[in-house]
Amino acid sequence: MGSTTSSARAGRGKDAAAADSAAVLAAPSSAHRHNITCIKFFGTENNELLVTASEDRTLRIWDFGAEQKLGQVWELNKLLDKHSKAAAKANAEAGAGKVAALRCPLEAHAAEGHQHWVTCMDMDERSSVLYSGSMDKTLKAWDMYSGRCMRTYSGHADWVLALHVRSRMLYSAAEDGCVRLWKLSTMVR
């Protein structure tokens, strides 16, 4: 009996997972040009953001919130790119709701981006700043409203592998075996 129940759950689990993902994105979306290295959700149900990082040296912020606050800002300022427009069109056609996405860095400002794969990210939700770490040994602070890099920080001797925002501090860990603490008040000026 246990194996029958398990196999029934396993079969249903795959279908349920597909149905759940369809509720978020109506069609599979090519969010990046290369492998995705990190994915995280931030916010609340009414203001939910998904952030992905990639080997293509970019981040993508997806606004799944019911209010679409960031999505409206991006659309108003003409910051949405072809990936965001394609996802929005597919979702509208399927009746799955609106989803907007912003690329960091924007195509026009690619020089602001990381020089190697983006390996990790975290967000300071109070200030709407997204932080990223990379195999280029740097950290970057991104304005979530404009997609622009606000600052680049160096300090690690090897790849940055993990970031965590807590109590006005940003913690970064790297392949060099070091954990560095950064005061958020000095990260962005």
Coordinates of C-alpha atoms in Angstrom, one line a residue:
M1 CA 0.0 0.0 0.0
G2 CA 2.8 2.4 0.9
S3 CA 4.5 2.0 -2.5
T4 CA 1.2 2.5 -4.4
T5 CA 0.5 5.7 -2.5
S6 CA 4.1 6.9 -3.0
S7 CA 4.0 6.3 -6.7
A8 CA 0.6 8.0 -7.0
R9 CA 2.0 11.0 -5.2
A10 CA 5.1 11.0 -7.3
G11 CA 3.1 11.0 -10.5
R12 CA 0.7 13.7 -9.2
G13 CA 3.6 15.6 -7.8
K14 CA 5.1 16.1 -11.3
D15 CA 1.8 17.3 -12.7
A16 CA 1.1 19.5 -9.7
A17 CA 4.5 21.0 -10.0
A18 CA 3.9 21.8 -13.7
A19 CA 0.5 23.3 -12.8
D20 CA 2.0 25.4 -10.0
S21 CA 4.8 26.8 -12.3
A22 CA 2.2 27.6 -15.0
A23 CA 0.4 29.7 -12.4
V24 CA 3.5 31.8 -12.0
L25 CA 4.7 31.9 -15.6
A26 CA 2.3 30.8 -18.3
A27 CA 5.1 29.6 -20.6
P28 CA 8.6 28.6 -19.9
S29 CA 10.7 31.8 -20.0
S30 CA 14.2 32.1 -21.1
A31 CA 15.2 34.4 -18.3
H32 CA 18.9 34.4 -19.1
R33 CA 21.2 33.5 -22.0
H34 CA 23.2 31.0 -19.9
N35 CA 22.8 28.8 -16.8
I36 CA 21.0 30.3 -13.8
T37 CA 23.2 30.1 -10.7
C38 CA 21.0 31.4 -8.0
I39 CA 17.2 32.1 -7.4
K40 CA 15.5 33.8 -4.5
F41 CA 12.1 35.2 -3.6
F42 CA 11.8 38.4 -1.6
G43 CA 8.9 40.3 -0.1
T44 CA 5.3 39.5 0.7
E45 CA 2.4 38.0 -1.3
N46 CA 1.2 41.5 -2.4
N47 CA 4.7 42.6 -3.2
E48 CA 6.6 39.5 -4.2
L49 CA 9.8 39.6 -6.2
L50 CA 11.8 36.8 -7.7
V51 CA 15.5 37.4 -8.5
T52 CA 17.6 35.2 -10.6
A53 CA 21.4 35.4 -11.2
S54 CA 23.3 33.8 -14.1
E55 CA 26.5 32.8 -15.8
D56 CA 25.6 35.4 -18.4
R57 CA 26.8 38.0 -15.8
T58 CA 23.3 39.5 -15.2
L59 CA 20.6 39.5 -12.6
R60 CA 16.9 39.6 -13.5
I61 CA 14.2 40.9 -11.1
W62 CA 10.7 39.6 -11.6
D63 CA 7.8 41.4 -10.1
F64 CA 5.0 38.9 -9.2
G65 CA 3.3 41.1 -6.8
A66 CA -0.4 41.8 -7.1
E67 CA 0.2 45.5 -7.1
Q68 CA 3.1 45.4 -9.6
K69 CA 4.7 48.4 -8.1
L70 CA 8.2 47.9 -9.6
G71 CA 6.8 46.6 -12.8
Q72 CA 4.8 49.9 -13.2
V73 CA 7.9 51.9 -12.6
W74 CA 9.9 49.9 -15.1
E75 CA 7.2 50.1 -17.7
L76 CA 6.7 53.8 -17.2
N77 CA 10.5 54.4 -17.6
K78 CA 10.7 52.1 -20.7
L79 CA 13.1 49.7 -18.9
L80 CA 11.4 46.4 -19.8
D81 CA 13.4 44.3 -22.3
K82 CA 12.3 41.6 -24.8
H83 CA 12.4 38.8 -22.1
S84 CA 10.0 40.8 -19.9
K85 CA 7.7 41.6 -22.8
A86 CA 7.6 38.0 -24.0
A87 CA 6.7 36.7 -20.4
A88 CA 4.1 39.4 -20.0
K89 CA 2.5 38.5 -23.4
A90 CA 2.5 34.7 -22.6
N91 CA 0.9 35.3 -19.2
A92 CA -1.7 37.7 -20.6
E93 CA -2.7 35.1 -23.3
A94 CA -3.0 32.4 -20.7
G95 CA -4.8 34.6 -18.2
A96 CA -2.1 33.9 -15.6
G97 CA -1.6 37.5 -14.5
K98 CA 0.9 40.2 -15.3
V99 CA 4.7 39.6 -14.7
A100 CA 7.3 42.2 -15.4
A101 CA 11.1 41.8 -15.3
L102 CA 14.1 44.0 -15.2
R103 CA 17.6 43.1 -16.3
C104 CA 20.6 44.3 -14.2
P105 CA 22.6 45.7 -15.9
L106 CA 20.4 47.1 -18.6
E107 CA 21.6 46.4 -22.1
A108 CA 22.6 50.0 -22.6
H109 CA 24.7 49.9 -19.4
A110 CA 26.4 46.5 -19.8
A111 CA 29.8 47.9 -18.8
E112 CA 28.4 48.4 -15.2
G113 CA 27.9 44.7 -14.9
H114 CA 30.0 41.9 -13.5
Q115 CA 33.0 40.7 -15.5
H116 CA 32.3 37.0 -14.7
W117 CA 29.4 34.8 -13.6
V118 CA 27.0 36.2 -10.9
T119 CA 27.0 33.5 -8.1
C120 CA 24.8 35.0 -5.4
M121 CA 22.6 37.8 -4.4
D122 CA 20.6 39.2 -1.5
M123 CA 18.4 42.3 -1.0
D124 CA 18.0 45.0 1.5
E125 CA 14.2 45.3 1.3
R126 CA 14.2 48.5 3.3
S127 CA 16.2 50.5 0.8
S128 CA 15.2 48.5 -2.4
V129 CA 18.9 47.7 -3.1
L130 CA 19.9 44.4 -4.6
Y131 CA 23.4 43.2 -3.8
S132 CA 25.3 40.7 -6.1
G133 CA 28.5 38.7 -5.8
S134 CA 30.5 37.3 -8.6
M135 CA 33.4 35.1 -9.7
D136 CA 35.0 38.5 -10.7
K137 CA 35.7 38.9 -6.9
T138 CA 33.4 41.9 -6.6
L139 CA 30.1 42.8 -5.0
K140 CA 27.7 45.3 -6.6
A141 CA 24.8 47.3 -5.3
W142 CA 21.9 47.7 -7.7
D143 CA 19.1 50.2 -7.7
M144 CA 16.0 48.0 -8.1
Y145 CA 14.0 50.9 -9.6
S146 CA 16.4 51.7 -12.5
G147 CA 18.5 48.6 -12.9
R148 CA 21.7 50.7 -12.6
C149 CA 24.8 49.7 -10.6
M150 CA 25.2 52.1 -7.8
R151 CA 28.6 50.9 -6.5
T152 CA 31.1 48.2 -7.0
Y153 CA 33.1 46.8 -4.0
S154 CA 36.3 44.9 -4.0
G155 CA 37.9 43.1 -1.0
H156 CA 37.9 39.4 -1.7
A157 CA 40.9 37.6 -3.2
D158 CA 38.7 35.0 -4.9
W159 CA 35.2 34.2 -6.1
V160 CA 32.3 35.6 -4.0
L161 CA 30.1 32.6 -3.2
A162 CA 27.5 33.9 -0.7
L163 CA 25.8 37.1 0.5
H164 CA 23.5 37.8 3.3
V165 CA 21.8 41.0 4.5
R166 CA 21.1 41.3 8.2
S167 CA 20.7 44.3 10.6
R168 CA 22.2 46.9 8.3
M169 CA 25.2 44.7 7.5
L170 CA 26.0 42.7 4.4
Y171 CA 28.0 39.5 4.9
S172 CA 30.0 38.1 2.0
A173 CA 31.8 34.8 1.9
A174 CA 34.3 33.8 -0.8
E175 CA 36.5 31.0 -2.2
D176 CA 39.4 32.8 -0.4
G177 CA 38.1 31.4 2.9
C178 CA 37.1 34.9 4.2
V179 CA 33.8 36.3 5.5
R180 CA 33.7 40.0 5.1
L181 CA 31.2 42.4 6.8
W182 CA 30.1 45.5 5.0
K183 CA 28.1 48.3 6.7
L184 CA 25.1 49.0 4.4
S185 CA 25.1 52.7 5.3
T186 CA 28.5 52.9 3.5
M187 CA 27.6 50.6 0.7
V188 CA 25.4 53.1 -1.2
R189 CA 26.0 56.8 -1.5

